[in-house]
Each structure stands twice: as structure tokens, then as C-alpha cells.
PDB file of C-alpha atoms in Angstrom:
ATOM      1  CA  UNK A  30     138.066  75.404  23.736  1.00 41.00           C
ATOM      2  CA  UNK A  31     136.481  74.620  26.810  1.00 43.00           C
ATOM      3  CA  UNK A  32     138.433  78.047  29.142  1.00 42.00           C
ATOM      4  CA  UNK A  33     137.256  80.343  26.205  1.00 56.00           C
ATOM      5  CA  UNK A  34     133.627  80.058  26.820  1.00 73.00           C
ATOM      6  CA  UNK A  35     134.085  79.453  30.487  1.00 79.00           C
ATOM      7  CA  UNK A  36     132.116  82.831  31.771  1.00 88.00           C
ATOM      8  CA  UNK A  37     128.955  81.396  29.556  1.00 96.00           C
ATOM      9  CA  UNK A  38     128.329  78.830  32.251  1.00 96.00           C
ATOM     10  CA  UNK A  39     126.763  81.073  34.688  1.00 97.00           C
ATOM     11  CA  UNK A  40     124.798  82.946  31.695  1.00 97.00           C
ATOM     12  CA  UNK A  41     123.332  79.778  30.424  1.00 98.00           C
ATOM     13  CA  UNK A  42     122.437  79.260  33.878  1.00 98.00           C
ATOM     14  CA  UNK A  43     120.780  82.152  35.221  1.00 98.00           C
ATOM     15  CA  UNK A  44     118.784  81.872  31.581  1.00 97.00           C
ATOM     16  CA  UNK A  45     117.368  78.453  32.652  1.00 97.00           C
ATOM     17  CA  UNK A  46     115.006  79.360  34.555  1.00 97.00           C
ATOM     18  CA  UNK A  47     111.358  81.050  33.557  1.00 95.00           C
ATOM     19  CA  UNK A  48     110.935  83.309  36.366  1.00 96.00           C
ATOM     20  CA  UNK A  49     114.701  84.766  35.866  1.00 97.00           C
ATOM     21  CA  UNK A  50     114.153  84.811  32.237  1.00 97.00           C
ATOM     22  CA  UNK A  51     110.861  87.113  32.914  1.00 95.00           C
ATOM     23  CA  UNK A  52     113.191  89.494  35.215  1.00 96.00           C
ATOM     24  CA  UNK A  53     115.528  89.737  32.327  1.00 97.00           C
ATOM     25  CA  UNK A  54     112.528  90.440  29.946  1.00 95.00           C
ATOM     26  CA  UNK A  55     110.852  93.460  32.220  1.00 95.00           C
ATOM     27  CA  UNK A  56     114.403  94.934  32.729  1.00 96.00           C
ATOM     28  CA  UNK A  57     115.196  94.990  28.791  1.00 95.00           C
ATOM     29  CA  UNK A  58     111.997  96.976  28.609  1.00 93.00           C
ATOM     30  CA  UNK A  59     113.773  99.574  30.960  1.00 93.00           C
ATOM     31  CA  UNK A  60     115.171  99.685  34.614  1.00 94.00           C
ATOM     32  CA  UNK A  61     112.906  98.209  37.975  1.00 96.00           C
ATOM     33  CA  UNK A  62     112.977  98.177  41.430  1.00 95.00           C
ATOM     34  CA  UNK A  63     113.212  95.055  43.074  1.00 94.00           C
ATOM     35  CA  UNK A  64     109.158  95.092  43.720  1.00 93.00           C
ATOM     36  CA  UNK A  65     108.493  95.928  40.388  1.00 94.00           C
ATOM     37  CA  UNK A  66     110.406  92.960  39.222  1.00 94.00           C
ATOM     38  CA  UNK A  67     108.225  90.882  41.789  1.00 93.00           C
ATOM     39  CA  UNK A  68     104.990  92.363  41.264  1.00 92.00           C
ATOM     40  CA  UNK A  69     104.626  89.959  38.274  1.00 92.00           C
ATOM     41  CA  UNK A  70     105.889  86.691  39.519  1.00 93.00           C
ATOM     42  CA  UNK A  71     104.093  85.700  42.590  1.00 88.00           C
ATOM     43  CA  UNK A  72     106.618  84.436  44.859  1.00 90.00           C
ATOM     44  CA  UNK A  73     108.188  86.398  47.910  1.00 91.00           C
ATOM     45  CA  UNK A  74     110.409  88.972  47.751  1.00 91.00           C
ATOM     46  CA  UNK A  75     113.111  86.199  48.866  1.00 92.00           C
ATOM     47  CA  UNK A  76     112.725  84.414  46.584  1.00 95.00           C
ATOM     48  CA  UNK A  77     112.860  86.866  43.905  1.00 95.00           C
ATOM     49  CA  UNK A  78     116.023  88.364  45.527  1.00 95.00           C
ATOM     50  CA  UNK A  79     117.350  84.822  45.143  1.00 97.00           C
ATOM     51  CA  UNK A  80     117.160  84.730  41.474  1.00 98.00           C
ATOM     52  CA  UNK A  81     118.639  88.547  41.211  1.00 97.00           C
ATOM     53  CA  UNK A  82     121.313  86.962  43.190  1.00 97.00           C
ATOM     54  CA  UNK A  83     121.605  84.163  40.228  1.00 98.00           C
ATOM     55  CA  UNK A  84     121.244  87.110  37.374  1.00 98.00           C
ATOM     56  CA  UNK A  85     123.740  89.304  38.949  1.00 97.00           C
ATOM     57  CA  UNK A  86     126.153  86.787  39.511  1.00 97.00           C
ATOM     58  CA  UNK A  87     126.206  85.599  35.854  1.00 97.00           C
ATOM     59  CA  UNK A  88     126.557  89.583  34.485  1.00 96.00           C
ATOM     60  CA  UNK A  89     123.583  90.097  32.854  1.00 97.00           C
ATOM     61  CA  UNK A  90     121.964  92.409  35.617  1.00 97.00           C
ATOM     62  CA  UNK A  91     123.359  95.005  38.040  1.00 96.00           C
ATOM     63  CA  UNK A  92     121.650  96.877  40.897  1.00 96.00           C
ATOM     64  CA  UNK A  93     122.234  99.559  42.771  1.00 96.00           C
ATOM     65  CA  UNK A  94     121.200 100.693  45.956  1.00 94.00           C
ATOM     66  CA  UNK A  95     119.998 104.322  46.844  1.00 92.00           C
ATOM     67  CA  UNK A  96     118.071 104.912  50.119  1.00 94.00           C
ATOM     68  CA  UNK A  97     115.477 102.156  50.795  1.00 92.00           C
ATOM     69  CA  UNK A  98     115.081 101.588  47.054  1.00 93.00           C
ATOM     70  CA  UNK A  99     117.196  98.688  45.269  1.00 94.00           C
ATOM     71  CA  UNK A 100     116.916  99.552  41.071  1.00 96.00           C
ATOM     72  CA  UNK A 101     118.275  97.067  38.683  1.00 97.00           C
ATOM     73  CA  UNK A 102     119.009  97.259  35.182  1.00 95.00           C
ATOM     74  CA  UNK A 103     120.265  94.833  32.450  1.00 94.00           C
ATOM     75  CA  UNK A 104     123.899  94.994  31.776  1.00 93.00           C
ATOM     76  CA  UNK A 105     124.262  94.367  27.857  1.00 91.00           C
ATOM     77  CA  UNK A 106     127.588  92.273  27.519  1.00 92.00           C
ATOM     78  CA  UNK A 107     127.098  89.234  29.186  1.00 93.00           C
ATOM     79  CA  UNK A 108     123.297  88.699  26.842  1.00 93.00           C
ATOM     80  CA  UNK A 109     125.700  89.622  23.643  1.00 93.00           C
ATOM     81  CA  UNK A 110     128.159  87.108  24.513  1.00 94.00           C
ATOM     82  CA  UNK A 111     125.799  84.483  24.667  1.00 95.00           C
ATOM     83  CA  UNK A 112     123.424  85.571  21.846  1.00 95.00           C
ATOM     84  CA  UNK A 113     127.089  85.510  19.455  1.00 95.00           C
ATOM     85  CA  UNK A 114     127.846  81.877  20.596  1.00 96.00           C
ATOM     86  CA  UNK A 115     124.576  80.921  19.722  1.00 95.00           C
ATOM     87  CA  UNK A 116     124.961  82.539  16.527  1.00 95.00           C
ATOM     88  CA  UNK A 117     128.573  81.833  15.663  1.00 95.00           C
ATOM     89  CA  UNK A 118     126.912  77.953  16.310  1.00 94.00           C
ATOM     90  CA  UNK A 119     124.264  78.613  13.985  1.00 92.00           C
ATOM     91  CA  UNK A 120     125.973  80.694  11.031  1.00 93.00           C
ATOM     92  CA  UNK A 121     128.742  77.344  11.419  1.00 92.00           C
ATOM     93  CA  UNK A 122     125.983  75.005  10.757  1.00 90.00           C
ATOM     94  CA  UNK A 123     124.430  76.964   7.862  1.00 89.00           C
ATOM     95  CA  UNK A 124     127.709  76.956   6.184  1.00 89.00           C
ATOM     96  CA  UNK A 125     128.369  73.328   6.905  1.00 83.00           C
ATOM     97  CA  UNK A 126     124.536  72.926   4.888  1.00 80.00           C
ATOM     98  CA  UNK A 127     125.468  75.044   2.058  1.00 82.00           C
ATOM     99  CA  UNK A 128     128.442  73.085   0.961  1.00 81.00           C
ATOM    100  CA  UNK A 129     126.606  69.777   1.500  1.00 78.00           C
ATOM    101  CA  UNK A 130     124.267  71.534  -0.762  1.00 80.00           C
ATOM    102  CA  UNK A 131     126.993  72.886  -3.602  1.00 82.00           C
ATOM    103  CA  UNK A 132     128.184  69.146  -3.457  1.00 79.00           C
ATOM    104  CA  UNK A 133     124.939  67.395  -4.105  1.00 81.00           C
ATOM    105  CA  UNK A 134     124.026  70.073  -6.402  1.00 83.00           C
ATOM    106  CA  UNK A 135     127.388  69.205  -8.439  1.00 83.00           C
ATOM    107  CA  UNK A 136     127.716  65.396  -8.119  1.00 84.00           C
ATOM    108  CA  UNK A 137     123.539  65.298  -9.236  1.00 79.00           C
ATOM    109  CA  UNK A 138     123.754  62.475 -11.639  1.00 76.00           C
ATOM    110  CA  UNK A 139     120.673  64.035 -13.301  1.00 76.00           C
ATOM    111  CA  UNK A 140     122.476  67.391 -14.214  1.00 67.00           C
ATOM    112  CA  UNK A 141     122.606  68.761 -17.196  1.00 62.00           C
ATOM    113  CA  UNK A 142     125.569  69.486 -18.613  1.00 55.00           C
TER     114      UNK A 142
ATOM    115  CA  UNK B   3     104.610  84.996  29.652  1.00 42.00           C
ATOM    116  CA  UNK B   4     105.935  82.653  31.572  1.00 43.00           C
ATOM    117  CA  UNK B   5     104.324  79.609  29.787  1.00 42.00           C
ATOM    118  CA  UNK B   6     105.020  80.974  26.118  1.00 56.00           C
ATOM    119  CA  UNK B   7     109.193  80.280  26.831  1.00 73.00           C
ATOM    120  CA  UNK B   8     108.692  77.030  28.977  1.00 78.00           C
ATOM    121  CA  UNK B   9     110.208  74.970  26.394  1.00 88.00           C
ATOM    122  CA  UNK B  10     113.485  77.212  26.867  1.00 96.00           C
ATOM    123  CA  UNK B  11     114.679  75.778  30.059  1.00 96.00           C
ATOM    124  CA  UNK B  12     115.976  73.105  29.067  1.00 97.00           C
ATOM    125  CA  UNK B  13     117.756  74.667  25.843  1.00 97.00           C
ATOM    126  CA  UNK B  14     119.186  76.950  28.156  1.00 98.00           C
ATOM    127  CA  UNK B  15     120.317  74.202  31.224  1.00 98.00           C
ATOM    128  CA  UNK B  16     121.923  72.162  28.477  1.00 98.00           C
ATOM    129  CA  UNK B  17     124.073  75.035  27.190  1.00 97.00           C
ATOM    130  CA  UNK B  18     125.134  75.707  30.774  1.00 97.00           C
ATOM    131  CA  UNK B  19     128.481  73.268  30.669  1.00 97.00           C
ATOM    132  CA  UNK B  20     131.047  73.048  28.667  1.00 95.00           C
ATOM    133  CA  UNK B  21     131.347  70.015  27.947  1.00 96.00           C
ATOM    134  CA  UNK B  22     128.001  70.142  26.501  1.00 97.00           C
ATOM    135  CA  UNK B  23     128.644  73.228  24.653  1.00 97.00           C
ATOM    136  CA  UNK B  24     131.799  71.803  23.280  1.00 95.00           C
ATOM    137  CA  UNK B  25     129.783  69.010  21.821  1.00 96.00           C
ATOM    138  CA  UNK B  26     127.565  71.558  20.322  1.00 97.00           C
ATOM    139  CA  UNK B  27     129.986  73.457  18.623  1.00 95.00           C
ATOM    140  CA  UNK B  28     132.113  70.089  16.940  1.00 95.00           C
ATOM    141  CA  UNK B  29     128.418  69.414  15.663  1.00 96.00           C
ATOM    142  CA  UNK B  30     128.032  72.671  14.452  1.00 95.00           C
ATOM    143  CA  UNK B  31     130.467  71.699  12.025  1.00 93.00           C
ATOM    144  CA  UNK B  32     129.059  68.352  10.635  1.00 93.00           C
ATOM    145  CA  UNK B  33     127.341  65.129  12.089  1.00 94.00           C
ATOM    146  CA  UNK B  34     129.594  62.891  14.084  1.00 95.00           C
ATOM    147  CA  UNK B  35     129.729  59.909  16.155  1.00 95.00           C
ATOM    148  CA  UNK B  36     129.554  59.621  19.909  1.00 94.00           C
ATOM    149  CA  UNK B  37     133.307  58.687  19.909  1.00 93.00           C
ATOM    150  CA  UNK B  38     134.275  61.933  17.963  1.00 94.00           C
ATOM    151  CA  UNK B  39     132.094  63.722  20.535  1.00 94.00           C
ATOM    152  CA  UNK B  40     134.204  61.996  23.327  1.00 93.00           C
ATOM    153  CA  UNK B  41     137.850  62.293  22.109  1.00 92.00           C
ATOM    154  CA  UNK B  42     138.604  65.750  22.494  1.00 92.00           C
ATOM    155  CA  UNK B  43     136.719  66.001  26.054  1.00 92.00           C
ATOM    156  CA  UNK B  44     139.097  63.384  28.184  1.00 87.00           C
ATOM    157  CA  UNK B  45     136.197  62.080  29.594  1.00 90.00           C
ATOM    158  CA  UNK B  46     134.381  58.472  30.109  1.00 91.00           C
ATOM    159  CA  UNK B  47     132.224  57.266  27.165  1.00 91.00           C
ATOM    160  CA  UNK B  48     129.372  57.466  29.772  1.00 92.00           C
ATOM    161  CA  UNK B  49     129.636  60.624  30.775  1.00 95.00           C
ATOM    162  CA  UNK B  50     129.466  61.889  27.100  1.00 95.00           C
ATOM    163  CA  UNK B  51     126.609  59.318  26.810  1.00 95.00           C
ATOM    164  CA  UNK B  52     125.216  61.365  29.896  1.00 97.00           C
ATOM    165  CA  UNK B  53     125.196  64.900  28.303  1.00 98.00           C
ATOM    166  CA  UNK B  54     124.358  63.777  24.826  1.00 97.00           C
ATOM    167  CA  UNK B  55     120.779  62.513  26.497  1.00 97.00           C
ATOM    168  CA  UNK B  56     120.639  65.901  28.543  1.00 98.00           C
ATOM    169  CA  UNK B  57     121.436  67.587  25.197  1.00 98.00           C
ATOM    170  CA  UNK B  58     118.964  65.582  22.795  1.00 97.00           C
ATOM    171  CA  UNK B  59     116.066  66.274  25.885  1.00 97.00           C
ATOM    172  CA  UNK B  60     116.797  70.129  25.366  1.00 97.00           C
ATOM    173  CA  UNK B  61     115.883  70.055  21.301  1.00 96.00           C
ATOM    174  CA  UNK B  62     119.413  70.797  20.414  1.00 97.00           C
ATOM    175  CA  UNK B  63     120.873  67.561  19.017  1.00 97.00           C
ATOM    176  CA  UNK B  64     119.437  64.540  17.607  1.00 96.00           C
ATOM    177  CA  UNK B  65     120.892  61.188  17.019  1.00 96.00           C
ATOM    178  CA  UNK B  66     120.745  57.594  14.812  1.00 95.00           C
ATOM    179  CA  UNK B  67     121.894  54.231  15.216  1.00 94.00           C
ATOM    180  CA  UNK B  68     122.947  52.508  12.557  1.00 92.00           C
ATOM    181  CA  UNK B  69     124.619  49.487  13.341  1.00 94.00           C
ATOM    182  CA  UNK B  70     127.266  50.111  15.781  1.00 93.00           C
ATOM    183  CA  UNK B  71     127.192  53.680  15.069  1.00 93.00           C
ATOM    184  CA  UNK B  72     125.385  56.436  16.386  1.00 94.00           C
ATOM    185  CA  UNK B  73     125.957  59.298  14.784  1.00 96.00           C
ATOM    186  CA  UNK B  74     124.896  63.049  16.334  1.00 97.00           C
ATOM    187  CA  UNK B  75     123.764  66.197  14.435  1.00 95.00           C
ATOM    188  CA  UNK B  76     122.639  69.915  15.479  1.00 94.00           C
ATOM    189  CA  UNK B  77     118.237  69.857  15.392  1.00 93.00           C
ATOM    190  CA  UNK B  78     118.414  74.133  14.731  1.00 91.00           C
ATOM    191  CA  UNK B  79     114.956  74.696  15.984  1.00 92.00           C
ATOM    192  CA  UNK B  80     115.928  74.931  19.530  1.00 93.00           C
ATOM    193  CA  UNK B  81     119.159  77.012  19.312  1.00 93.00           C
ATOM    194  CA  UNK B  82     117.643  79.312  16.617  1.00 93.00           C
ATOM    195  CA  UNK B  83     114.766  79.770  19.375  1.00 94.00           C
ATOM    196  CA  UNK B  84     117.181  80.387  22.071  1.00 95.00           C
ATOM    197  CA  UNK B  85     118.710  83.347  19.795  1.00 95.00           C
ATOM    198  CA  UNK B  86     116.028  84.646  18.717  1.00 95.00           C
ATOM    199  CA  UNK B  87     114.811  85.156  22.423  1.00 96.00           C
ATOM    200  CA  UNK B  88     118.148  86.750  23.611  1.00 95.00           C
ATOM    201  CA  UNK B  89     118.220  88.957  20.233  1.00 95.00           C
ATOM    202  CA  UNK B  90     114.776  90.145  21.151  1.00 95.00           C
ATOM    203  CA  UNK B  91     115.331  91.067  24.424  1.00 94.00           C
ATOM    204  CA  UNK B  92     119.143  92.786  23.575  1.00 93.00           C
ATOM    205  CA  UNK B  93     116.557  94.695  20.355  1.00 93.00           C
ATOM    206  CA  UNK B  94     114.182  96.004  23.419  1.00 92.00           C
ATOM    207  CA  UNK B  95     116.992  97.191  25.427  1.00 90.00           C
ATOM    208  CA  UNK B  96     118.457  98.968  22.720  1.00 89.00           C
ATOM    209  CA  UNK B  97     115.566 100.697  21.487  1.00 89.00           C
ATOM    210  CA  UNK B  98     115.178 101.797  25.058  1.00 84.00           C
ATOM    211  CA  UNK B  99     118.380 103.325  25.414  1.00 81.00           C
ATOM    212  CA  UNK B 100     117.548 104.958  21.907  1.00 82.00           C
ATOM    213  CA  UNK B 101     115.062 106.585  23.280  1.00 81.00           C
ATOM    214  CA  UNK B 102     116.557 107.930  26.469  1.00 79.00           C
ATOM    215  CA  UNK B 103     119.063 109.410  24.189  1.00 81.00           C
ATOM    216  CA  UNK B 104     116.842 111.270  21.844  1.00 82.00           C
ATOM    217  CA  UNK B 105     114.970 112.403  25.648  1.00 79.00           C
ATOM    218  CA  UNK B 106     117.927 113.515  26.507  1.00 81.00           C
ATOM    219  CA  UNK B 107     119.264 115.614  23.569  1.00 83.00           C
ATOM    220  CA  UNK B 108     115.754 116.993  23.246  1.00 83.00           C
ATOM    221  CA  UNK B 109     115.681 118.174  27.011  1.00 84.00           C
ATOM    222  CA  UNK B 110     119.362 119.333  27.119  1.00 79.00           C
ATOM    223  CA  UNK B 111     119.578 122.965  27.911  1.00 76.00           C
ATOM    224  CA  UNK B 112     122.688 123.599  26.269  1.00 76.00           C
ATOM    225  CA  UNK B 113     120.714 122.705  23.235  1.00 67.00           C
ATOM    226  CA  UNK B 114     121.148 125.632  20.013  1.00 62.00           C
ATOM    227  CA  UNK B 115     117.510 126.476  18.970  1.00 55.00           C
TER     228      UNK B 115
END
């Protein structure tokens, strides 16, 4: 159980953090250069190239390099994986409350029968 | 927009091991103690102590003593949050590639008119 989800680690990761998080959110509105991404964030262009580092690292961005100009764009699988373990989580719990439910429901000393 | 998801970082760092996210996912499935919690991770009863706090800091778990006992469940507010902002942003990238597409076929000279 704990190999399976092993490539979430870096995912969760890179997701900790607000200024990577707000990377992630321009580039799902479209692709950016690495200055675009910064414009936003007011830190040095280091520092954001630090936390591209961190995003492309875990998969869920991927740049390319043409001329002088760096463009980066979300790559979709690694955000699905992590959204469906969240949700696989979730949908498990729901279940787990609806037959906690159908078992109160039927054991109700108060029902009518 | 970087204030408005604060309250994700942690959600986010605690869902970064595996050991935490193993926890999550045998709570998923129904309260249990901190010794269920423990026995399928071969590790000290500290160190599950240890990422049960970093887990109940993030939102995603919350837990009771009674007695002897204390007994863990999933809190969804945080992980439903977490989803929700990873669906959003997966939505926005989709709707941009949607777009680009229907650009595309619009623009494309082979096009019958």
C-alpha cells in the first residue's frame, strides 16, 4: 500500500507551498514564460526557478526551452493522480457514512413497522 | 490569491508521506484507534503518534480519548477542500485546451466550407 502511491510524495509536496500552488494556478489558465510566472509573486527570478525546479520534479509542470525564452505548461497526469486519491479517499468515507446510516436507520427503536 | 489557499499548506504537507497517507486511507474506511493506525506501518507507537499530530494540525483527522483509547476519524472539510482546488485547476486546464481545439479546427485550412 505504501509503493503504490509512492510517486504522490513529490506531488503532495510541490502542492505545499502557496507560491508553487499560484504557478500551478496561472499555468492551468494556459502556458507562461518563466517571467510571467514571476511577475505575480514578488520574489527573484531564483527563487521562482527554485520552485519550477520543485513542480517539475514532482510531474505536474514541464518546460521547454527555445532561444532565450523558457515556456512552461502544466502536465495533466500527475494533478489527476492526486485529485483521484483524494477522491477515491473521499467517495470511501461517504460509503463508510451511508451504511452507518442504513444501520441506524434499521436498528431505530422508534421505527415503524 | 495567495492568502485565499493559505490554509492548504498544511493539507497538502501532511499528504506528502506515506505513512501519513496510509493512515488516511485505513480511516477512510471507519474510525480507529492509534494502535490500528500503527500495526500495518512497522513503525514505533511514537512515530505514528508523530504524524497523527502533523495530520490532525492539517484539518484532515480528528481524534478522542476515551479512557485508554483514542480513537481517529477522517474531518472531510480539509480533503474535500484540497479536491476541490486540484479539480478546479485540472477544469481550467481543460477548458483551455477546449478552446485551442475549437481555434484550431476553425483556423485549419484544410477545413471543407
Amino acid at each position: 500500500m505504501l509503493q503504490r502511491s509512492e510517486s504522490l510524495d513529490p506531488v503532495f509536496h510541490a502542492l505545499a507551498d502557496p507560491a508553487r500552488r499560484s504557478m500551478v494556478e496561472r499555468l492551468s489558465r494556459g502556458p507562461a514564460s518563466v517571467s510571467e510566472l514571476a511577475q505575480p509573486l514578488e520574489m527573484s527570478l531564483s527563487a521562482v526557478m527554485q520552485h519550477l525546479q520543485v513542480l517539475q520534479e514532482s510531474g505536474l509542470v514541464r518546460s521547454e526551452k527555445v532561444g532565450r525564452v523558457r515556456t512552461c505548461r502544466i502536465d495533466p497526469q500527475a494533478m489527476t493522480q492526486a485529485e483521484q486519491w483524494l477522491n477515491e479517499r473521499r467517495k470511501s468515507w461517504e460509503r463508510k457514512l451511508d451504511r452507518l446510516g442504513a444501520f441506524l436507520a434499521e436498528t431505530d427503536p422508534n421505527k415503524e413497522r
